[in-house]
Amino acid sequence: MRHSRRTFAFGLAALGLTSACSTGGGVLGSAAAAGLADDLRPVPNAGYDAWVAAFKSRAAAQGISANTLAQGFRGAGYLPGVVRRDRNQTEFKRSLEDYLAIAASDERVSKGRAAFARHRSTLTAIEARYGVAAEIVAAVWGLESFFGERRGNVPVVSATSTLAYDGRRGAFFEKQLVAALKILQNGDVSAGGLTGSWAGAMGHTQFIPTSYQAFAVDFNGDGRRDIWSDDPTDALASTAAYLARNGWQKGLKWGGELGDMPASAGSILQPQPGGPKFVVTRNFNALKRYNNSDSYAIGVGHLADRIAGGGPLRGSFPPDANGLTKDDRMELQRRLTARGFDTDGADGVIGPNSRKAISAYQQSVGLPATGEPSIDLLRRLR
């Protein structure tokens, strides 16, 4: 069952993605506890109010009770920040090298191994029931919400109703809003607990409401399909159920780097010219049903292998368009930070923080503030 698809821009749930399960540009972590950003608080909007009034009649015709509508919309409202984030999404692609630098970073691998150890018995039981490898389920968890640390606290009714009224995909988000209200009506979560990303993706593994309806399970037997609480059991089992029903074959690897796996084991894929080649199986395609991106599926598979104790990729990536290797980019970030122009880490991924730091440095030495990395810039910093 397919829904919206991601363009794998990292801002992430734990990365910031859109898929059959999650839909938008990134989870806000514990924003509600810490205080939502100003533009994610409801503001008066007469057009939105009129739309909601009309929607309630349509929802009632689809079986949503008056009590559920009252609960769901109590305190809900138009969120300008949701519209702004939706309209500002860009259809860009990171290189696989950059994607994996984030998806399988040392921090994510370390957290993943610790999370796997804490939840080993649960993950093993889930694998036994659904046939999906425990480390694969853990890796999806890691990419979607950083192992539960970034689940999102934006009210789902406010987010989906705002996008249904004033978004690029009104019909899609009205469908998500109806599904969210049915979740509330079913008693799986309280109105206050029905939270997620700015685009309505929910819980540990960022299910959109319609995917929740179709695939979520009550694995711990407490009578609720609870993907929101600190206990990730139902969310992890729901992810396994999703993959199992979308073609995952028990006992088959997702794939692996060519050389670690023989070419005869599947199809050969080289997502980045000059980079490592991979052998992928039908289970790679099952991962793409969760998020229709080769990079995402490789990211899940590689993170799963790392969580299970495997090492980094053996193959190397070519220099980028600026002639810089990953080591060069990391050195550039370290040297900028040492000069007082903080890049917020040295992972070799040139993102907004690095470009801001480059621009500030360039201005400080009288260069045009392009924000672009280069060999010459690195030489100047040495």
CSV table of C-alpha atoms in Angstrom, one decimal:
chain,number,residue,atom,x,y,z
A,1,MET,CA,0.0,0.0,0.0
A,2,ARG,CA,1.7,3.2,-1.2
A,3,HIS,CA,1.2,6.7,0.0
A,4,SER,CA,3.4,9.7,-0.3
A,5,ARG,CA,7.1,9.4,-1.2
A,6,ARG,CA,10.2,11.1,0.2
A,7,THR,CA,12.8,13.1,-1.6
A,8,PHE,CA,15.3,12.1,1.1
A,9,ALA,CA,16.4,15.6,2.1
A,10,PHE,CA,18.0,15.3,5.5
A,11,GLY,CA,16.2,17.3,8.1
A,12,LEU,CA,14.7,14.0,8.9
A,13,ALA,CA,12.5,12.5,11.4
A,14,ALA,CA,15.7,11.5,12.5
A,15,LEU,CA,16.8,12.6,9.2
A,16,GLY,CA,13.7,14.4,7.7
A,17,LEU,CA,11.9,12.3,5.1
A,18,THR,CA,8.6,11.5,3.4
A,19,SER,CA,7.4,8.0,2.7
A,20,ALA,CA,4.6,5.5,2.7
A,21,CYS,CA,4.9,6.1,6.4
A,22,SER,CA,6.3,9.6,7.0
A,23,THR,CA,5.4,12.6,5.0
A,24,GLY,CA,7.3,15.7,5.6
A,25,GLY,CA,10.4,17.7,6.2
A,26,GLY,CA,11.5,16.7,9.6
A,27,VAL,CA,10.4,16.0,13.2
A,28,LEU,CA,10.7,18.7,15.8
A,29,GLY,CA,11.8,16.5,18.6
A,30,SER,CA,10.5,17.4,22.0
A,31,ALA,CA,9.2,20.7,20.7
A,32,ALA,CA,6.0,20.7,22.8
A,33,ALA,CA,7.8,20.1,26.0
A,34,ALA,CA,10.3,22.8,25.3
A,35,GLY,CA,7.7,25.1,23.6
A,36,LEU,CA,6.7,24.9,20.0
A,37,ALA,CA,8.2,27.4,17.6
A,38,ASP,CA,6.1,30.5,17.3
A,39,ASP,CA,5.0,29.7,13.7
A,40,LEU,CA,3.8,26.2,14.9
A,41,ARG,CA,1.3,27.7,17.3
A,42,PRO,CA,-2.3,28.2,16.1
A,43,VAL,CA,-3.2,31.7,14.8
A,44,PRO,CA,-6.6,33.1,13.9
A,45,ASN,CA,-7.6,32.4,10.3
A,46,ALA,CA,-11.2,32.9,9.2
A,47,GLY,CA,-10.7,30.9,6.0
A,48,TYR,CA,-9.4,27.9,7.9
A,49,ASP,CA,-12.3,28.2,10.4
A,50,ALA,CA,-14.8,28.1,7.5
A,51,TRP,CA,-12.9,25.1,6.0
A,52,VAL,CA,-13.1,23.2,9.3
A,53,ALA,CA,-16.8,23.9,9.7
A,54,ALA,CA,-17.4,22.4,6.2
A,55,PHE,CA,-15.0,19.5,6.9
A,56,LYS,CA,-16.8,18.5,10.0
A,57,SER,CA,-19.9,17.7,7.9
A,58,ARG,CA,-17.8,15.6,5.5
A,59,ALA,CA,-16.2,13.8,8.4
A,60,ALA,CA,-19.5,13.0,10.1
A,61,ALA,CA,-20.6,11.4,6.8
A,62,GLN,CA,-17.5,9.1,7.1
A,63,GLY,CA,-18.4,7.9,10.6
A,64,ILE,CA,-16.6,10.4,12.7
A,65,SER,CA,-18.7,11.1,15.8
A,66,ALA,CA,-19.5,14.6,17.1
A,67,ASN,CA,-17.6,13.8,20.3
A,68,THR,CA,-14.5,12.8,18.4
A,69,LEU,CA,-14.6,16.0,16.3
A,70,ALA,CA,-15.0,18.0,19.4
A,71,GLN,CA,-12.0,16.3,21.1
A,72,GLY,CA,-9.9,16.4,18.0
A,73,PHE,CA,-10.4,20.1,17.2
A,74,ARG,CA,-10.3,21.3,20.8
A,75,GLY,CA,-7.3,23.6,20.8
A,76,ALA,CA,-6.5,22.9,17.2
A,77,GLY,CA,-5.9,25.7,14.7
A,78,TYR,CA,-4.1,27.0,11.7
A,79,LEU,CA,-0.4,26.6,11.9
A,80,PRO,CA,1.5,29.0,9.5
A,81,GLY,CA,4.8,27.2,10.1
A,82,VAL,CA,3.4,24.0,8.6
A,83,VAL,CA,2.4,25.8,5.4
A,84,ARG,CA,5.8,27.5,5.2
A,85,ARG,CA,7.7,24.3,5.7
A,86,ASP,CA,5.6,22.5,3.1
A,87,ARG,CA,6.1,25.2,0.5
A,88,ASN,CA,9.8,25.5,1.2
A,89,GLN,CA,10.6,21.8,0.6
A,90,THR,CA,13.0,21.4,-2.2
A,91,GLU,CA,13.4,18.5,-4.6
A,92,PHE,CA,17.1,18.0,-4.1
A,93,LYS,CA,19.2,14.9,-3.7
A,94,ARG,CA,22.3,14.4,-1.5
A,95,SER,CA,25.0,12.2,-2.8
A,96,LEU,CA,24.9,8.7,-1.4
A,97,GLU,CA,28.2,9.5,0.4
A,98,ASP,CA,26.6,12.4,2.2
A,99,TYR,CA,23.5,10.4,2.9
A,100,LEU,CA,25.4,7.6,4.5
A,101,ALA,CA,27.6,10.0,6.4
A,102,ILE,CA,24.4,11.0,8.3
A,103,ALA,CA,22.3,7.8,8.1
A,104,ALA,CA,25.2,5.6,9.4
A,105,SER,CA,27.2,8.2,11.4
A,106,ASP,CA,29.3,7.0,14.3
A,107,GLU,CA,26.8,8.5,16.7
A,108,ARG,CA,23.8,6.7,15.0
A,109,VAL,CA,25.7,3.4,14.9
A,110,SER,CA,26.6,3.7,18.6
A,111,LYS,CA,23.1,4.6,19.6
A,112,GLY,CA,21.7,1.9,17.4
A,113,ARG,CA,23.8,-0.8,19.0
A,114,ALA,CA,22.9,0.4,22.5
A,115,ALA,CA,19.2,0.6,21.6
A,116,PHE,CA,19.3,-2.9,20.1
A,117,ALA,CA,20.9,-4.3,23.2
A,118,ARG,CA,18.2,-2.7,25.4
A,119,HIS,CA,15.4,-4.0,23.3
A,120,ARG,CA,16.9,-7.3,22.1
A,121,SER,CA,14.2,-9.5,23.5
A,122,THR,CA,11.4,-7.4,22.0
A,123,LEU,CA,13.1,-7.2,18.6
A,124,THR,CA,13.8,-10.9,18.6
A,125,ALA,CA,10.2,-11.7,19.3
A,126,ILE,CA,9.1,-9.3,16.5
A,127,GLU,CA,11.4,-11.0,14.1
A,128,ALA,CA,10.0,-14.4,15.1
A,129,ARG,CA,6.5,-13.3,14.4
A,130,TYR,CA,6.9,-11.3,11.2
A,131,GLY,CA,10.1,-12.7,9.7
A,132,VAL,CA,11.8,-9.3,9.4
A,133,ALA,CA,15.4,-9.2,10.6
A,134,ALA,CA,15.6,-7.5,14.0
A,135,GLU,CA,18.5,-5.2,13.0
A,136,ILE,CA,16.5,-4.0,9.9
A,137,VAL,CA,13.6,-2.9,12.2
A,138,ALA,CA,16.1,-1.2,14.5
A,139,ALA,CA,17.7,0.6,11.6
A,140,VAL,CA,14.3,1.9,10.3
A,141,TRP,CA,13.7,3.2,13.9
A,142,GLY,CA,17.1,4.9,13.8
A,143,LEU,CA,16.5,6.7,10.5
A,144,GLU,CA,13.0,7.7,11.3
A,145,SER,CA,13.3,9.1,14.8
A,146,PHE,CA,16.9,8.6,16.0
A,147,PHE,CA,15.8,5.7,18.1
A,148,GLY,CA,12.8,7.5,19.5
A,149,GLU,CA,14.5,10.7,20.4
A,150,ARG,CA,12.8,12.8,17.7
A,151,ARG,CA,9.2,11.6,17.4
A,152,GLY,CA,7.6,15.1,17.0
A,153,ASN,CA,5.2,17.0,19.2
A,154,VAL,CA,3.1,18.9,16.7
A,155,PRO,CA,-0.6,18.2,17.1
A,156,VAL,CA,-1.6,16.0,14.2
A,157,VAL,CA,-5.1,17.4,13.8
A,158,SER,CA,-3.7,20.9,13.5
A,159,ALA,CA,-1.0,19.9,11.1
A,160,THR,CA,-3.1,17.8,8.7
A,161,SER,CA,-6.1,20.2,8.8
A,162,THR,CA,-3.8,23.1,8.0
A,163,LEU,CA,-2.3,21.3,5.1
A,164,ALA,CA,-5.7,20.1,3.9
A,165,TYR,CA,-6.9,23.7,3.9
A,166,ASP,CA,-3.8,25.5,2.6
A,167,GLY,CA,-1.3,23.0,1.3
A,168,ARG,CA,-0.2,21.6,-2.1
A,169,ARG,CA,-2.0,18.3,-1.6
A,170,GLY,CA,-5.3,19.1,0.0
A,171,ALA,CA,-7.1,15.9,-0.8
A,172,PHE,CA,-4.2,13.8,0.5
A,173,PHE,CA,-4.0,15.6,3.8
A,174,GLU,CA,-7.8,15.6,4.3
A,175,LYS,CA,-7.6,11.8,4.0
A,176,GLN,CA,-4.8,11.9,6.7
A,177,LEU,CA,-7.0,14.1,8.9
A,178,VAL,CA,-9.9,11.7,8.6
A,179,ALA,CA,-7.6,8.8,9.4
A,180,ALA,CA,-6.2,10.6,12.4
A,181,LEU,CA,-9.6,11.3,13.8
A,182,LYS,CA,-10.5,7.6,13.4
A,183,ILE,CA,-7.4,6.7,15.3
A,184,LEU,CA,-8.6,9.0,18.1
A,185,GLN,CA,-12.1,7.6,17.9
A,186,ASN,CA,-10.7,4.1,18.2
A,187,GLY,CA,-9.1,4.9,21.5
A,188,ASP,CA,-5.5,4.1,20.6
A,189,VAL,CA,-4.3,7.5,21.8
A,190,SER,CA,-5.7,10.5,23.6
A,191,ALA,CA,-6.3,13.8,21.8
A,192,GLY,CA,-3.3,15.3,23.6
A,193,GLY,CA,-1.1,12.4,22.6
A,194,LEU,CA,-1.9,12.5,18.9
A,195,THR,CA,1.3,14.3,17.9
A,196,GLY,CA,3.9,13.9,15.3
A,197,SER,CA,6.0,15.8,12.7
A,198,TRP,CA,4.8,19.1,11.1
A,199,ALA,CA,3.3,17.0,8.3
A,200,GLY,CA,1.5,14.5,10.5
A,201,ALA,CA,4.0,11.6,10.6
A,202,MET,CA,3.7,9.9,14.0
A,203,GLY,CA,5.6,7.9,16.5
A,204,HIS,CA,8.9,6.1,16.7
A,205,THR,CA,8.8,5.0,13.0
A,206,GLN,CA,6.8,7.9,11.6
A,207,PHE,CA,3.7,6.4,10.3
A,208,ILE,CA,1.2,8.6,8.5
A,209,PRO,CA,-2.4,8.1,9.7
A,210,THR,CA,-3.5,6.0,6.8
A,211,SER,CA,-0.5,3.7,7.1
A,212,TYR,CA,-1.1,3.4,10.8
A,213,GLN,CA,-4.7,2.3,10.1
A,214,ALA,CA,-3.5,-0.3,7.6
A,215,PHE,CA,-0.5,-1.7,9.3
A,216,ALA,CA,-0.2,-0.8,13.0
A,217,VAL,CA,-0.4,-3.6,15.5
A,218,ASP,CA,-0.9,-4.1,19.2
A,219,PHE,CA,2.1,-6.3,19.8
A,220,ASN,CA,2.2,-6.0,23.6
A,221,GLY,CA,-1.5,-6.9,24.0
A,222,ASP,CA,-2.6,-3.9,26.0
A,223,GLY,CA,-5.5,-3.2,23.7
A,224,ARG,CA,-4.0,-0.2,22.0
A,225,ARG,CA,-1.7,0.2,19.0
A,226,ASP,CA,0.5,2.7,20.7
A,227,ILE,CA,3.3,4.0,18.6
A,228,TRP,CA,3.7,7.3,20.5
A,229,SER,CA,4.8,6.4,24.0
A,230,ASP,CA,8.3,5.9,25.3
A,231,ASP,CA,7.8,2.1,24.9
A,232,PRO,CA,8.6,1.5,21.2
A,233,THR,CA,7.3,-2.1,21.1
A,234,ASP,CA,4.1,-1.5,19.1
A,235,ALA,CA,5.9,0.9,16.7
A,236,LEU,CA,8.7,-1.5,16.0
A,237,ALA,CA,6.2,-4.4,15.5
A,238,SER,CA,4.1,-2.2,13.2
A,239,THR,CA,7.2,-1.5,11.1
A,240,ALA,CA,7.9,-5.2,10.8
A,241,ALA,CA,4.3,-5.8,9.9
A,242,TYR,CA,4.5,-3.1,7.2
A,243,LEU,CA,7.6,-4.6,5.6
A,244,ALA,CA,6.3,-8.2,5.9
A,245,ARG,CA,3.1,-7.2,4.1
A,246,ASN,CA,5.1,-5.4,1.4
A,247,GLY,CA,7.2,-8.2,0.3
A,248,TRP,CA,9.9,-8.8,2.9
A,249,GLN,CA,11.2,-12.4,2.5
A,250,LYS,CA,12.3,-14.1,5.7
A,251,GLY,CA,16.0,-15.1,5.9
A,252,LEU,CA,17.0,-13.1,2.8
A,253,LYS,CA,19.6,-10.3,3.2
A,254,TRP,CA,18.6,-6.8,1.9
A,255,GLY,CA,21.9,-6.9,-0.1
A,256,GLY,CA,25.3,-5.6,0.6
A,257,GLU,CA,28.5,-4.2,-0.9
A,258,LEU,CA,29.7,-6.0,-4.0
A,259,GLY,CA,32.6,-8.2,-2.9
A,260,ASP,CA,31.0,-8.8,0.5
A,261,MET,CA,28.1,-10.3,-1.4
A,262,PRO,CA,28.6,-12.2,-4.7
A,263,ALA,CA,27.1,-10.6,-7.8
A,264,SER,CA,25.0,-13.7,-8.4
A,265,ALA,CA,23.0,-13.0,-5.2
A,266,GLY,CA,20.9,-10.2,-6.7
A,267,SER,CA,21.0,-7.1,-8.9
A,268,ILE,CA,24.0,-4.8,-9.1
A,269,LEU,CA,23.4,-1.1,-8.2
A,270,GLN,CA,25.8,1.8,-8.2
A,271,PRO,CA,23.8,4.9,-7.0
A,272,GLN,CA,26.7,7.3,-7.1
A,273,PRO,CA,29.0,7.3,-10.1
A,274,GLY,CA,32.5,6.2,-9.1
A,275,GLY,CA,31.3,5.1,-5.7
A,276,PRO,CA,30.8,1.6,-4.2
A,277,LYS,CA,28.6,-1.0,-6.0
A,278,PHE,CA,26.0,-2.9,-4.2
A,279,VAL,CA,24.2,-6.2,-4.7
A,280,VAL,CA,20.5,-5.8,-3.8
A,281,THR,CA,17.8,-8.4,-3.4
A,282,ARG,CA,14.0,-8.4,-3.4
A,283,ASN,CA,14.1,-7.2,0.2
A,284,PHE,CA,15.8,-4.0,-1.0
A,285,ASN,CA,12.6,-3.4,-2.9
A,286,ALA,CA,10.5,-4.0,0.3
A,287,LEU,CA,12.5,-1.3,2.0
A,288,LYS,CA,11.7,1.0,-0.9
A,289,ARG,CA,8.0,0.5,-0.2
A,290,TYR,CA,8.7,2.2,3.1
A,291,ASN,CA,10.5,5.0,1.3
A,292,ASN,CA,10.9,5.0,-2.4
A,293,SER,CA,14.6,6.0,-2.5
A,294,ASP,CA,17.6,3.9,-3.3
A,295,SER,CA,19.7,5.9,-0.8
A,296,TYR,CA,17.1,5.3,1.9
A,297,ALA,CA,17.0,1.6,1.4
A,298,ILE,CA,20.8,1.4,1.3
A,299,GLY,CA,20.9,3.6,4.4
A,300,VAL,CA,18.6,1.3,6.3
A,301,GLY,CA,20.5,-1.8,5.1
A,302,HIS,CA,23.9,-0.5,5.9
A,303,LEU,CA,22.9,0.9,9.3
A,304,ALA,CA,21.4,-2.5,10.1
A,305,ASP,CA,24.6,-4.2,9.2
A,306,ARG,CA,26.6,-1.8,11.4
A,307,ILE,CA,24.2,-2.3,14.3
A,308,ALA,CA,24.7,-6.0,13.9
A,309,GLY,CA,28.5,-5.5,14.2
A,310,GLY,CA,29.6,-4.9,10.6
A,311,GLY,CA,32.2,-2.4,9.6
A,312,PRO,CA,32.1,0.7,7.3
A,313,LEU,CA,31.9,0.3,3.5
A,314,ARG,CA,35.1,-0.8,2.0
A,315,GLY,CA,34.7,1.1,-1.3
A,316,SER,CA,35.6,4.7,-1.6
A,317,PHE,CA,33.7,7.6,-3.1
A,318,PRO,CA,35.2,10.0,-5.7
A,319,PRO,CA,35.9,13.7,-5.0
A,320,ASP,CA,32.8,15.9,-5.2
A,321,ALA,CA,32.1,18.6,-7.8
A,322,ASN,CA,34.5,20.9,-6.0
A,323,GLY,CA,37.4,18.4,-6.1
A,324,LEU,CA,37.1,17.7,-2.4
A,325,THR,CA,37.1,14.2,-0.9
A,326,LYS,CA,35.2,13.5,2.4
A,327,ASP,CA,38.5,13.8,4.3
A,328,ASP,CA,39.1,17.2,2.7
A,329,ARG,CA,35.6,18.4,3.7
A,330,MET,CA,36.1,17.2,7.2
A,331,GLU,CA,39.4,19.0,7.4
A,332,LEU,CA,37.8,22.1,6.1
A,333,GLN,CA,35.1,21.9,8.7
A,334,ARG,CA,37.6,21.4,11.5
A,335,ARG,CA,39.8,24.3,10.4
A,336,LEU,CA,36.9,26.6,10.1
A,337,THR,CA,35.7,25.7,13.6
A,338,ALA,CA,39.2,26.2,15.0
A,339,ARG,CA,39.2,29.7,13.5
A,340,GLY,CA,36.0,30.6,15.3
A,341,PHE,CA,33.6,29.8,12.4
A,342,ASP,CA,31.6,26.9,13.9
A,343,THR,CA,30.3,24.3,11.3
A,344,ASP,CA,28.5,22.4,14.1
A,345,GLY,CA,30.5,19.2,13.6
A,346,ALA,CA,32.9,17.7,11.1
A,347,ASP,CA,31.2,15.0,9.3
A,348,GLY,CA,32.2,15.9,5.7
A,349,VAL,CA,28.7,16.9,4.8
A,350,ILE,CA,28.6,20.5,3.6
A,351,GLY,CA,25.2,21.6,4.8
A,352,PRO,CA,23.6,25.0,5.9
A,353,ASN,CA,25.9,25.4,8.9
A,354,SER,CA,29.0,24.7,7.0
A,355,ARG,CA,28.0,27.1,4.2
A,356,LYS,CA,27.2,29.8,6.8
A,357,ALA,CA,30.6,29.3,8.4
A,358,ILE,CA,32.3,29.5,5.0
A,359,SER,CA,30.5,32.7,4.1
A,360,ALA,CA,31.5,34.3,7.4
A,361,TYR,CA,35.1,33.3,7.0
A,362,GLN,CA,35.2,34.6,3.4
A,363,GLN,CA,33.7,37.9,4.5
A,364,SER,CA,36.3,38.1,7.3
A,365,VAL,CA,39.2,37.9,4.9
A,366,GLY,CA,37.7,40.0,2.2
A,367,LEU,CA,36.6,37.3,-0.2
A,368,PRO,CA,33.3,37.1,-2.0
A,369,ALA,CA,30.9,35.4,0.5
A,370,THR,CA,29.8,32.5,-1.8
A,371,GLY,CA,29.5,29.9,1.0
A,372,GLU,CA,31.0,27.4,-1.4
A,373,PRO,CA,33.8,25.0,-0.3
A,374,SER,CA,36.9,24.7,-2.5
A,375,ILE,CA,40.4,23.4,-2.7
A,376,ASP,CA,41.7,27.0,-2.6
A,377,LEU,CA,39.7,27.7,0.5
A,378,LEU,CA,41.1,24.6,2.2
A,379,ARG,CA,44.6,25.7,1.3
A,380,ARG,CA,44.1,29.1,2.7
A,381,LEU,CA,42.9,27.7,6.0
A,382,ARG,CA,46.0,25.4,6.3
